[in-house]
Short mmCIF file of C-alpha atoms in Angstrom, two decimals:
data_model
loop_
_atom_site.label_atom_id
_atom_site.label_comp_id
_atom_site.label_asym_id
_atom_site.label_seq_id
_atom_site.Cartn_x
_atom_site.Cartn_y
_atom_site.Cartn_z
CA UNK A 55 22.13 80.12 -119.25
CA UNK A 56 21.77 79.72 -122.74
CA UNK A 57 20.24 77.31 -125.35
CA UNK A 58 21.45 76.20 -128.66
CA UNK A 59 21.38 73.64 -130.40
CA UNK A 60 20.16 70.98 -127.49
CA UNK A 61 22.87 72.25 -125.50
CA UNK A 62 22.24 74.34 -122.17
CA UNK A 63 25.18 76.34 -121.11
CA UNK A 64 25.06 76.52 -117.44
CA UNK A 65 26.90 78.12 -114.79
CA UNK A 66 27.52 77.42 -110.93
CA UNK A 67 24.62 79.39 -109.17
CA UNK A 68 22.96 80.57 -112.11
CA UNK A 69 20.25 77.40 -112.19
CA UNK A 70 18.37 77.69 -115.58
CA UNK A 71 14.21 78.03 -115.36
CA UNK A 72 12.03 75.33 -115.39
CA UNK A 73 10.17 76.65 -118.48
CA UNK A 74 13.44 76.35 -120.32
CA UNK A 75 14.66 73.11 -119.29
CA UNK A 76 11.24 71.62 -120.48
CA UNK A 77 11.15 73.25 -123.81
CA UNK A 78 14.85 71.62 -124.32
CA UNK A 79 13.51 68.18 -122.87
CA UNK A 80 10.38 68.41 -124.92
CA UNK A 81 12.13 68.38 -128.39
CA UNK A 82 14.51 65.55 -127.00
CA UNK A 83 12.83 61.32 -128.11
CA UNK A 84 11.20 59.97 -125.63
CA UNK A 85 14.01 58.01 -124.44
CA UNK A 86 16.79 60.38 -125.31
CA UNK A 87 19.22 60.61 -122.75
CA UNK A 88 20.76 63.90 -120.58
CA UNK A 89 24.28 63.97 -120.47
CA UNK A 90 26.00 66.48 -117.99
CA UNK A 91 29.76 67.53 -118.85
CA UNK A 92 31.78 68.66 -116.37
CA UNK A 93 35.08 70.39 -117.26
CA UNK A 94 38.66 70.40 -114.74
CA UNK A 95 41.20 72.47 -113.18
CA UNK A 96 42.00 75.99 -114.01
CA UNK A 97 38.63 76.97 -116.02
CA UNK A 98 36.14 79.77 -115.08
CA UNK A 99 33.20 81.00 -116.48
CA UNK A 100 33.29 84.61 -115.50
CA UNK A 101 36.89 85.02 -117.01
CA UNK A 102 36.54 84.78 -121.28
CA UNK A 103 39.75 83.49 -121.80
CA UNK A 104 39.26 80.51 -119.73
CA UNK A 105 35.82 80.42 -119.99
CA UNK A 106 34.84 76.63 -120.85
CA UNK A 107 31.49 77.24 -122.72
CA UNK A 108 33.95 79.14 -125.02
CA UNK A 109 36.34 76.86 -125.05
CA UNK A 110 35.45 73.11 -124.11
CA UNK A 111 31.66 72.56 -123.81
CA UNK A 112 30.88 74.90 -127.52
CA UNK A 113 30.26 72.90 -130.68
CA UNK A 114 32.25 75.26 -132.33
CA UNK A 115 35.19 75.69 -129.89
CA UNK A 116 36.55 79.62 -129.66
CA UNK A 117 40.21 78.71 -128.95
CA UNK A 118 43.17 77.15 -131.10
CA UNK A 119 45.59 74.75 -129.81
CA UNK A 120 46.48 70.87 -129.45
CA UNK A 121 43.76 70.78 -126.43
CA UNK A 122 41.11 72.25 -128.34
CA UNK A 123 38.52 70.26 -128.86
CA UNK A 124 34.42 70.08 -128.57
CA UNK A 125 33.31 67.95 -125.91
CA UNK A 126 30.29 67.05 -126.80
CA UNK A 127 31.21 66.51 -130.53
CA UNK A 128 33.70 64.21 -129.05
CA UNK A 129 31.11 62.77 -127.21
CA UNK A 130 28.81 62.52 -129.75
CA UNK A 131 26.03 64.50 -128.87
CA UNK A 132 25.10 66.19 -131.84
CA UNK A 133 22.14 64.45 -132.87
CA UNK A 134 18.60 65.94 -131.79
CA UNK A 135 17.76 62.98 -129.23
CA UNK A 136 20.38 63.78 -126.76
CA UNK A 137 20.65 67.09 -124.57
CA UNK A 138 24.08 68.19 -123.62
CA UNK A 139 24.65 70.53 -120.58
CA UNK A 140 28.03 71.99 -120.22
CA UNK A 141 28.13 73.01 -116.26
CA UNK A 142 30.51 75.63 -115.80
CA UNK A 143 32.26 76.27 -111.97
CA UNK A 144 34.59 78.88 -110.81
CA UNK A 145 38.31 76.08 -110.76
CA UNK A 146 41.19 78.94 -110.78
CA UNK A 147 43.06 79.92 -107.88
CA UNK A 148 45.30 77.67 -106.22
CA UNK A 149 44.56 73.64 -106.48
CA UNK A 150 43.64 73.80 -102.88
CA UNK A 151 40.90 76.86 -103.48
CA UNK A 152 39.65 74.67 -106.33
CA UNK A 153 38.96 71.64 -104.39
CA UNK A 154 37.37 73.29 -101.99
CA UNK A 155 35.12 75.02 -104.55
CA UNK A 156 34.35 71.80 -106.24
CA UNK A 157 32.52 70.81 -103.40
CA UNK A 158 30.16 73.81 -103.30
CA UNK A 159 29.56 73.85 -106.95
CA UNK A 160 28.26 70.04 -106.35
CA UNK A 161 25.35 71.58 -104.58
CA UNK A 162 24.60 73.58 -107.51
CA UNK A 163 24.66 70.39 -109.76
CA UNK A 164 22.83 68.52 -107.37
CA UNK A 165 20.27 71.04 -107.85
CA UNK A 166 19.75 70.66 -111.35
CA UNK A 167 20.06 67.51 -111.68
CA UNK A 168 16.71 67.48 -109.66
CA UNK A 169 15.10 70.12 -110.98
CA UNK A 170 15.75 67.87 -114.71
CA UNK A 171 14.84 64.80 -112.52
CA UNK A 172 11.39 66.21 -111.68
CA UNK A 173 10.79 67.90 -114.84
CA UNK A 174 11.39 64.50 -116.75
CA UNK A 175 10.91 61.58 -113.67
CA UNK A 176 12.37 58.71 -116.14
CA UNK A 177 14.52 60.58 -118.62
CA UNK A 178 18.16 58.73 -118.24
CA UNK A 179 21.05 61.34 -116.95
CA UNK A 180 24.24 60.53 -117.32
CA UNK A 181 27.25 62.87 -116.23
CA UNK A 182 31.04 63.09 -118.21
CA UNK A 183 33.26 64.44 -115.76
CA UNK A 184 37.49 65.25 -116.04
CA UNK A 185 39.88 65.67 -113.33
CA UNK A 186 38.23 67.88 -110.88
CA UNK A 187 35.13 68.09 -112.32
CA UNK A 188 34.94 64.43 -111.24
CA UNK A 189 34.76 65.76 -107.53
CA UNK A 190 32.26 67.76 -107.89
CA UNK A 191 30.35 64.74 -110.16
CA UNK A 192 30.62 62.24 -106.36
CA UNK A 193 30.01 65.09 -104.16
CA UNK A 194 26.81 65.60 -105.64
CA UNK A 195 25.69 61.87 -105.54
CA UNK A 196 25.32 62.76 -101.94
CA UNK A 197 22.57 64.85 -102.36
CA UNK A 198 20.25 63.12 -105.05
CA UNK A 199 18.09 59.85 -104.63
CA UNK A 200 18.32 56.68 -105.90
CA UNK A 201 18.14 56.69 -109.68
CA UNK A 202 18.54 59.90 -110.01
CA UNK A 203 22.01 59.68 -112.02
CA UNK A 204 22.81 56.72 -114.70
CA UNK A 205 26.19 56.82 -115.77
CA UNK A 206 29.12 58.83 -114.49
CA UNK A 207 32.13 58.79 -116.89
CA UNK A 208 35.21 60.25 -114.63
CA UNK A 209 38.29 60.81 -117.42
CA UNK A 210 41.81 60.80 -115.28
CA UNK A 211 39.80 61.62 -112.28
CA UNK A 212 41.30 64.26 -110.13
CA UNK A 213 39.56 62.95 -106.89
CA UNK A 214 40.36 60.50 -104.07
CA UNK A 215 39.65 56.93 -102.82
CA UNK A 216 37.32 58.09 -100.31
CA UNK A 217 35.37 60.48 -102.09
CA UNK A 218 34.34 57.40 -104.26
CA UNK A 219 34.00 55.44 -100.98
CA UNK A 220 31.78 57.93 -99.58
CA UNK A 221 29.56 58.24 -102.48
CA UNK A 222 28.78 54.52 -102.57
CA UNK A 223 27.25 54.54 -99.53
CA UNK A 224 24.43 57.23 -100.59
CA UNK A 225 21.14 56.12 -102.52
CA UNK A 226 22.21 57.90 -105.30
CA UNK A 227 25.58 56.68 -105.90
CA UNK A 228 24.68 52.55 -105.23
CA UNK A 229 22.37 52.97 -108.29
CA UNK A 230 24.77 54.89 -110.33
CA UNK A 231 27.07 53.39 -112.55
CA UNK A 232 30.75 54.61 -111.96
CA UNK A 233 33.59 54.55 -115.32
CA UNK A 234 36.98 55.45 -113.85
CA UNK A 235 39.11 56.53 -116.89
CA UNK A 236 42.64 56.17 -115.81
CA UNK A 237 46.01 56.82 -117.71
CA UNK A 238 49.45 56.04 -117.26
CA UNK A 239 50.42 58.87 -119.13
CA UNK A 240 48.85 61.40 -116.48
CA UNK A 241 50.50 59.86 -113.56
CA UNK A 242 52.28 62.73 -112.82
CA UNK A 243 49.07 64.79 -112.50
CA UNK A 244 47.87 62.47 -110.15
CA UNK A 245 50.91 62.55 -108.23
CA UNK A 246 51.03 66.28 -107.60
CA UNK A 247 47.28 65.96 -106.42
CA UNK A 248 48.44 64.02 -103.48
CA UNK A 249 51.54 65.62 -102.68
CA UNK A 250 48.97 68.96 -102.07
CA UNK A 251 46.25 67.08 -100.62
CA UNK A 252 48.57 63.59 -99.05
CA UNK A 253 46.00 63.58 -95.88
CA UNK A 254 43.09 62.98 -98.46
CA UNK A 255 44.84 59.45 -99.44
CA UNK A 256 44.88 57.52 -102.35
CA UNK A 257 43.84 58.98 -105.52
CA UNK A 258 41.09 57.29 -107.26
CA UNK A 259 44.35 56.69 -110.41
CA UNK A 260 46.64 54.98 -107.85
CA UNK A 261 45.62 51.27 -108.11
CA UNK A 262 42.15 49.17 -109.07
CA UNK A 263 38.88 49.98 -107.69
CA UNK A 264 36.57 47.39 -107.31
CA UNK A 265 33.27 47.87 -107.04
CA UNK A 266 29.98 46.30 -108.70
CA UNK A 267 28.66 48.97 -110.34
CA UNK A 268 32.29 50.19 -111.32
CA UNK A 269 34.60 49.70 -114.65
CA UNK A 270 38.04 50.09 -113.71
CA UNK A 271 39.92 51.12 -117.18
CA UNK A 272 43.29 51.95 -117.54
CA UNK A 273 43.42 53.71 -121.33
CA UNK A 274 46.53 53.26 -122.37
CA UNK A 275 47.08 49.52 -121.06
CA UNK A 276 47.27 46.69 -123.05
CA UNK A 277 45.24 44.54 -121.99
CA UNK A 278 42.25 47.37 -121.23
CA UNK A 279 42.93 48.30 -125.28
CA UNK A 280 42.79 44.47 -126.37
CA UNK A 281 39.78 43.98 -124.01
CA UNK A 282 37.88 46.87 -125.77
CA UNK A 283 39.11 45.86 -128.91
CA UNK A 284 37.51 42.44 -128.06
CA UNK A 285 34.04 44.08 -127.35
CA UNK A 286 34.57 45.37 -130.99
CA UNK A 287 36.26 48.77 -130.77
CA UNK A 288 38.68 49.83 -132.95
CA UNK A 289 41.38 51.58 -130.66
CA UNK A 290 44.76 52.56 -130.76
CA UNK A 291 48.42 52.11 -129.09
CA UNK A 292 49.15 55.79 -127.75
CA UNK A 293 52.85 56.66 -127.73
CA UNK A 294 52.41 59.60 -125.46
CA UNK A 295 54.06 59.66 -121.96
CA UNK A 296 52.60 62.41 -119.83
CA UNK A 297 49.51 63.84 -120.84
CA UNK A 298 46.02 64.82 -118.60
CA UNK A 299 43.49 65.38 -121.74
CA UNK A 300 43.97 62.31 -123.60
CA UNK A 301 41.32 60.94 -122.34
CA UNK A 302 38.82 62.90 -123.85
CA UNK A 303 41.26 64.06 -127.17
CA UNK A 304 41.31 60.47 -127.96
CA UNK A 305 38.92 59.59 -130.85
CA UNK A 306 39.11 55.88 -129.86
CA UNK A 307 38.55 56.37 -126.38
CA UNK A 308 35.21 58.61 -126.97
CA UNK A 309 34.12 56.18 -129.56
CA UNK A 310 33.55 53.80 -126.47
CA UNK A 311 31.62 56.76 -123.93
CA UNK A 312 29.48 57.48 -127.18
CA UNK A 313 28.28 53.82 -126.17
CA UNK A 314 28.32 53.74 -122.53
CA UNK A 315 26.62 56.92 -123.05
CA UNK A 316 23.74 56.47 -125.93
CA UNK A 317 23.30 52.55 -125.30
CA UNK A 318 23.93 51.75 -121.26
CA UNK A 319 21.91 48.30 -122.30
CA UNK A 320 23.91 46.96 -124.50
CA UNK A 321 26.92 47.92 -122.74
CA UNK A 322 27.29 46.28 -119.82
CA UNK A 323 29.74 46.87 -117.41
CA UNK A 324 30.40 43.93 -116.14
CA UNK A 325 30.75 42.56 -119.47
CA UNK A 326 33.41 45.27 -120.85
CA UNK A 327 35.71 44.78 -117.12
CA UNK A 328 35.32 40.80 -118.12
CA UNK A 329 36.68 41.40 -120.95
CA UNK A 330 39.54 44.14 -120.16
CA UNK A 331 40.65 41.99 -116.96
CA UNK A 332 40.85 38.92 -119.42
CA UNK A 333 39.17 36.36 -117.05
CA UNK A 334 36.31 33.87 -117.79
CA UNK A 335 32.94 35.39 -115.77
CA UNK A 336 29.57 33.82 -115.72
CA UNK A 337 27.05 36.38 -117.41
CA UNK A 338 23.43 36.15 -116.75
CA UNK A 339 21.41 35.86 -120.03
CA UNK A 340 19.50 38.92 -119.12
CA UNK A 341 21.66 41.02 -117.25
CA UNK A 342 23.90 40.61 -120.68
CA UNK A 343 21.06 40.85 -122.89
CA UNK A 344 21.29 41.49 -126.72
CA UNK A 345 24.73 43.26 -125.83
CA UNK A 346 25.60 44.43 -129.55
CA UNK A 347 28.66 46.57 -129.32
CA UNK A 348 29.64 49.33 -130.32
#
């Protein structure tokens, strides 16, 4: 585990010390969130050339390449009142040795997440989680308490219907909030996940979820882009066709987490799915509140 720059670098079963995670949390404000990245398919920390502190979760990414990119400057967690933990877990091998591994490494989240939780009782957590990483992200909400977790952000989620089903029916994951990130463009991704794992069901890509404390987005749909656009983002009309990391390559796209992420009040989601479904719904004054966005 390291420590730079309000960033903790953390790796499945390697859980940082307490005296380090409060001396990060102690030079956060008072109300500054925690915001837990979670990375996909085919990364490892143990091995340097796919080693996602290195390559994803840095500030100053060691890699070159039209995926390369810094997550949490993406994100926007540069500023000194956030704290951005990059969780690393072992996701080579074959997709079925990965999923199975996603599961475990939940534990190990689990684990921090409570050791952060007890540390700092009302300090909002909020996890960013693509593809598989967004297994490991519900598997965990089975072993945390309610209020534990904020917001979970899960870009082109490689994960099924009843994972999500599952989670909703623990403490934990009634009081989170749940943004599924879809994409047309990674439909084929999403296919190939169920063709090696068809007995798991529907993926959590294949058709709209609807839950209450769900937004259902699909990122490169019209109407989701005009519905944003609405709630005064400026996006964009993406041209590509097949593509699993434009959801978090997108400037536009992390322009609007950077909001769900830094100001949950003012974003509701209720609101935003109003708006992206394009159908009139009665707001209550104060579940709405002063909602100013971006």
């Amino acid at each position: 585990m390291g420590l730079g720059r309000m960033h903790f670098a953390v790796t499945q079963d390697q859980r940082p010390t307490d005296i380090a995670v409060k001396s990060a949390l102690d030079r956060l404000s008072k109300h500054g969130p925690v915001v837990i990245m979670l990375h996909g398919y085919k990364y490892d920390p143990d091995l340097p050339e796919a080693d996602p502190h290195r390559l994803l979760f840095s500030f100053a990414p060691q890699s070159t390449g039209k995926r390369t990119t810094s997550l949490p400057r993406q994100l926007g967690l540069c500023h000194e009142g956030t704290l951005a933990i990059g969780f690393a877990w072992r996701a080579r091998g074959s997709i079925w040795r990965a999923h199975r591994n996603a599961a475990r490494a939940a534990h190990d989240l689990a684990a921090l997440i409570r050791q952060i939780r007890q540390l700092a009782p009302t300090r909002p957590i909020h996890i960013v989680a693509h593809s598989l990483g967004a297994r490991v992200a519900l598997c965990a909400l089975e072993h945390l308490n309610k209020g534990d977790v904020g917001r979970v952000i899960l870009i082109t989620p490689a994960a099924f219907e009843c994972e999500l089903r599952k989670s909703q029916q623990t403490p934990a994951g009634q009081t989170a909030e749940i943004v599924n990130v879809r994409s047309k463009a990674n439909f084929l991704y999403d296919l190939l996940l169920w063709l090696a794992l068809p007995h798991w069901g529907r993926t959590m890509s294949f058709g709209r979820l609807r839950y209450q404390n769900l937004l259902d987005m699909v990122i490169d749909h019209d109407a989701t882009l005009t519905g944003l656009e609405t709630a005064g983002f400026e996006m964009t009309r993406p041209n590509v066709r097949i593509c699993h990391w434009s959801g978090y390559l997108r400037h536009d796209i992390c322009a609007v987490y950077q909001a769900l992420l830094q100001r949950p009040n003012t974003t509701p989601l209720p609101y935003l799915q109003a708006l992206i479904d394009a159908k009139p719904q009665r707001l209550e004054r104060d579940h709405l509140g002063e909602a100013t966005i971006p």
